[in-house]
Amino acid sequence: MKKLSIIALAVLGLTTSTVASAETDRIGAYVGGQIGAFSAEVEGDSESGQSYGAYGGYNFNEWFGLEGTIYLTNDFVDNEFASIHAASFSVAPKFTLVLNDTFSLYGKIGVASVAVVADSFIRDVDYSGFGLTVGAGVNAAVTDKLNIRLGYDFTSADLDSDDFGTQDIDMDLSNVTLGMHYQF
């Protein structure tokens, strides 16, 4: 019984030291990758596909950081007439609410640069522009350095084309992602 108590105290001591280091490791740089389910809406028409991306940032303290995210989509419109894919790069301040040693919630709002390429057998049209991006999610610490997160990002952008006679578009992009990052 006495050996069991000593082992339990040792495990408790190791757990406490890990928790203490997990709290201090929330501050600093992080970098990771993500996959997602992507949706684009233009004038009431909606298409969906997959997205792949990377994100990284720096947490200045436990509740405030700055994050950059880039993602690319597959051809979310792919038929015999056209192929369309998109890319987005955003920079946003990130606000975090730490729930416990494992879980935290985050929210962010910032600016995004969006590019959409439409390839067809008639002509290729490139759209680009800027917009507002907002995001929210939950972060789970697997270890004191490795984290997984489930997030949602929404971007609304006004896209212009340099091609003569092509109409400018307003596009809403939604992205539900599963990511993993390493905290330095």
Short mmCIF file of C-alpha atoms in Angstrom, two decimals:
data_model
loop_
_atom_site.label_atom_id
_atom_site.label_comp_id
_atom_site.label_asym_id
_atom_site.label_seq_id
_atom_site.Cartn_x
_atom_site.Cartn_y
_atom_site.Cartn_z
CA MET A 1 0.00 0.00 0.00
CA LYS A 2 2.84 2.34 0.88
CA LYS A 3 4.53 1.67 -2.51
CA LEU A 4 1.25 2.45 -4.29
CA SER A 5 0.98 5.77 -2.45
CA ILE A 6 4.55 6.70 -3.38
CA ILE A 7 3.89 5.83 -7.04
CA ALA A 8 0.65 7.87 -7.00
CA LEU A 9 2.47 10.87 -5.50
CA ALA A 10 5.24 10.57 -8.09
CA VAL A 11 2.70 10.46 -10.94
CA LEU A 12 0.86 13.44 -9.43
CA GLY A 13 4.13 15.36 -9.17
CA LEU A 14 5.05 14.62 -12.79
CA THR A 15 1.55 15.60 -13.94
CA THR A 16 1.71 18.86 -12.01
CA SER A 17 5.09 19.76 -13.51
CA THR A 18 3.79 18.96 -17.02
CA VAL A 19 0.72 21.15 -16.45
CA ALA A 20 2.88 24.00 -15.21
CA SER A 21 5.10 23.78 -18.29
CA ALA A 22 2.05 23.56 -20.58
CA GLU A 23 0.83 26.88 -19.22
CA THR A 24 4.13 28.64 -19.92
CA ASP A 25 4.48 27.00 -23.36
CA ARG A 26 1.35 28.76 -24.66
CA ILE A 27 3.50 31.84 -25.15
CA GLY A 28 5.75 31.96 -28.20
CA ALA A 29 5.79 30.89 -31.84
CA TYR A 30 3.84 28.02 -33.40
CA VAL A 31 3.52 26.52 -36.88
CA GLY A 32 1.24 23.84 -38.27
CA GLY A 33 -0.82 22.41 -41.10
CA GLN A 34 -4.52 21.88 -41.71
CA ILE A 35 -7.03 20.17 -43.96
CA GLY A 36 -10.58 21.34 -44.40
CA ALA A 37 -13.98 21.32 -46.00
CA PHE A 38 -14.30 24.42 -48.15
CA SER A 39 -17.36 26.25 -49.49
CA ALA A 40 -17.59 29.23 -51.87
CA GLU A 41 -20.69 31.31 -52.54
CA VAL A 42 -21.10 33.82 -55.39
CA GLU A 43 -24.46 35.52 -55.95
CA GLY A 44 -26.43 32.72 -54.31
CA ASP A 45 -24.61 29.87 -56.08
CA SER A 46 -22.60 27.64 -53.77
CA GLU A 47 -19.86 25.10 -54.49
CA SER A 48 -17.75 23.05 -52.10
CA GLY A 49 -14.51 21.11 -52.02
CA GLN A 50 -11.42 20.42 -49.94
CA SER A 51 -8.76 22.81 -48.70
CA TYR A 52 -5.17 22.33 -47.61
CA GLY A 53 -3.08 24.86 -45.79
CA ALA A 54 -0.62 26.03 -43.22
CA TYR A 55 -0.80 28.45 -40.33
CA GLY A 56 1.56 29.95 -37.84
CA GLY A 57 1.86 32.77 -35.43
CA TYR A 58 3.14 34.14 -32.21
CA ASN A 59 1.34 34.26 -28.85
CA PHE A 60 2.51 37.34 -26.96
CA ASN A 61 0.75 36.14 -23.80
CA GLU A 62 -1.91 33.52 -22.93
CA TRP A 63 -4.79 35.51 -24.40
CA PHE A 64 -3.37 37.54 -27.35
CA GLY A 65 -1.43 36.57 -30.46
CA LEU A 66 -1.01 37.26 -34.16
CA GLU A 67 -1.68 34.52 -36.72
CA GLY A 68 -1.16 34.07 -40.46
CA THR A 69 -3.02 31.43 -42.46
CA ILE A 70 -2.71 30.30 -46.07
CA TYR A 71 -4.88 27.72 -47.78
CA LEU A 72 -5.45 26.39 -51.26
CA THR A 73 -8.48 24.52 -52.57
CA ASN A 74 -8.90 21.70 -54.97
CA ASP A 75 -10.90 22.32 -58.16
CA PHE A 76 -14.26 22.95 -56.49
CA VAL A 77 -15.86 23.37 -59.91
CA ASP A 78 -14.49 20.73 -62.24
CA ASN A 79 -16.51 19.81 -65.30
CA GLU A 80 -15.96 19.61 -69.05
CA PHE A 81 -16.39 23.40 -69.40
CA ALA A 82 -14.43 24.90 -66.52
CA SER A 83 -12.12 24.30 -63.60
CA ILE A 84 -12.09 26.73 -60.65
CA HIS A 85 -9.84 26.82 -57.59
CA ALA A 86 -9.06 29.42 -54.93
CA ALA A 87 -6.34 30.50 -52.51
CA SER A 88 -6.41 32.75 -49.47
CA PHE A 89 -3.82 34.35 -47.22
CA SER A 90 -4.95 36.07 -44.03
CA VAL A 91 -3.36 37.88 -41.11
CA ALA A 92 -5.36 38.38 -37.93
CA PRO A 93 -4.99 39.15 -34.24
CA LYS A 94 -6.03 36.06 -32.27
CA PHE A 95 -7.74 36.16 -28.88
CA THR A 96 -7.65 33.04 -26.69
CA LEU A 97 -9.74 31.98 -23.70
CA VAL A 98 -7.93 29.26 -21.74
CA LEU A 99 -10.51 26.85 -20.29
CA ASN A 100 -8.13 24.44 -18.55
CA ASP A 101 -4.71 22.88 -19.05
CA THR A 102 -5.84 21.05 -22.18
CA PHE A 103 -8.56 23.08 -23.91
CA SER A 104 -8.80 26.68 -25.06
CA LEU A 105 -11.13 28.63 -27.33
CA TYR A 106 -9.92 31.20 -29.84
CA GLY A 107 -11.38 33.88 -32.05
CA LYS A 108 -9.74 36.07 -34.68
CA ILE A 109 -10.63 38.89 -37.04
CA GLY A 110 -8.39 40.35 -39.71
CA VAL A 111 -7.73 40.92 -43.41
CA ALA A 112 -7.39 38.39 -46.21
CA SER A 113 -6.04 38.39 -49.75
CA VAL A 114 -8.02 36.06 -52.01
CA ALA A 115 -7.27 34.75 -55.50
CA VAL A 116 -9.58 32.67 -57.70
CA VAL A 117 -8.57 31.11 -61.01
CA ALA A 118 -11.20 29.99 -63.52
CA ASP A 119 -9.82 27.93 -66.39
CA SER A 120 -12.11 27.14 -69.31
CA PHE A 121 -11.63 26.01 -72.88
CA ILE A 122 -12.61 29.54 -74.05
CA ARG A 123 -10.35 31.61 -71.77
CA ASP A 124 -8.73 31.75 -68.35
CA VAL A 125 -9.87 34.41 -65.88
CA ASP A 126 -8.00 35.40 -62.72
CA TYR A 127 -9.73 37.22 -59.88
CA SER A 128 -8.04 38.78 -56.88
CA GLY A 129 -8.97 41.08 -54.05
CA PHE A 130 -9.06 41.76 -50.35
CA GLY A 131 -11.66 41.16 -47.71
CA LEU A 132 -12.48 40.66 -44.07
CA THR A 133 -11.87 37.33 -42.37
CA VAL A 134 -13.21 36.06 -39.05
CA GLY A 135 -12.51 32.74 -37.37
CA ALA A 136 -13.16 30.75 -34.24
CA GLY A 137 -12.26 27.35 -32.89
CA VAL A 138 -11.14 25.08 -30.11
CA ASN A 139 -7.55 24.09 -29.38
CA ALA A 140 -6.55 20.90 -27.52
CA ALA A 141 -3.04 20.35 -26.15
CA VAL A 142 -1.98 16.76 -26.84
CA THR A 143 1.40 17.37 -25.19
CA ASP A 144 3.04 20.53 -23.91
CA LYS A 145 4.34 21.20 -27.48
CA LEU A 146 1.84 19.46 -29.82
CA ASN A 147 -1.70 20.81 -30.29
CA ILE A 148 -4.68 19.91 -32.44
CA ARG A 149 -7.48 22.27 -33.27
CA LEU A 150 -10.85 22.41 -34.94
CA GLY A 151 -11.63 25.75 -36.53
CA TYR A 152 -13.98 27.70 -38.75
CA ASP A 153 -12.92 30.62 -40.94
CA PHE A 154 -15.21 32.90 -42.95
CA THR A 155 -13.92 35.38 -45.52
CA SER A 156 -15.94 37.89 -47.51
CA ALA A 157 -14.00 39.45 -50.38
CA ASP A 158 -14.58 41.76 -53.34
CA LEU A 159 -12.73 40.22 -56.27
CA ASP A 160 -11.68 42.14 -59.37
CA SER A 161 -10.45 40.83 -62.70
CA ASP A 162 -8.02 42.52 -65.05
CA ASP A 163 -9.59 40.75 -68.04
CA PHE A 164 -11.53 43.09 -70.32
CA GLY A 165 -15.30 42.66 -70.10
CA THR A 166 -15.22 40.41 -67.03
CA GLN A 167 -17.58 41.32 -64.23
CA ASP A 168 -16.20 41.79 -60.70
CA ILE A 169 -17.60 39.41 -58.08
CA ASP A 170 -18.33 39.35 -54.35
CA MET A 171 -17.37 35.97 -52.89
CA ASP A 172 -17.95 34.42 -49.47
CA LEU A 173 -15.54 31.65 -48.47
CA SER A 174 -16.17 29.25 -45.58
CA ASN A 175 -13.61 26.76 -44.34
CA VAL A 176 -14.02 24.17 -41.56
CA THR A 177 -10.55 22.86 -40.69
CA LEU A 178 -8.76 20.26 -38.63
CA GLY A 179 -5.20 21.33 -37.85
CA MET A 180 -2.15 20.30 -35.89
CA HIS A 181 0.64 22.60 -34.79
CA TYR A 182 3.87 22.58 -32.87
CA GLN A 183 4.40 25.19 -30.16
CA PHE A 184 8.05 26.27 -29.92
#
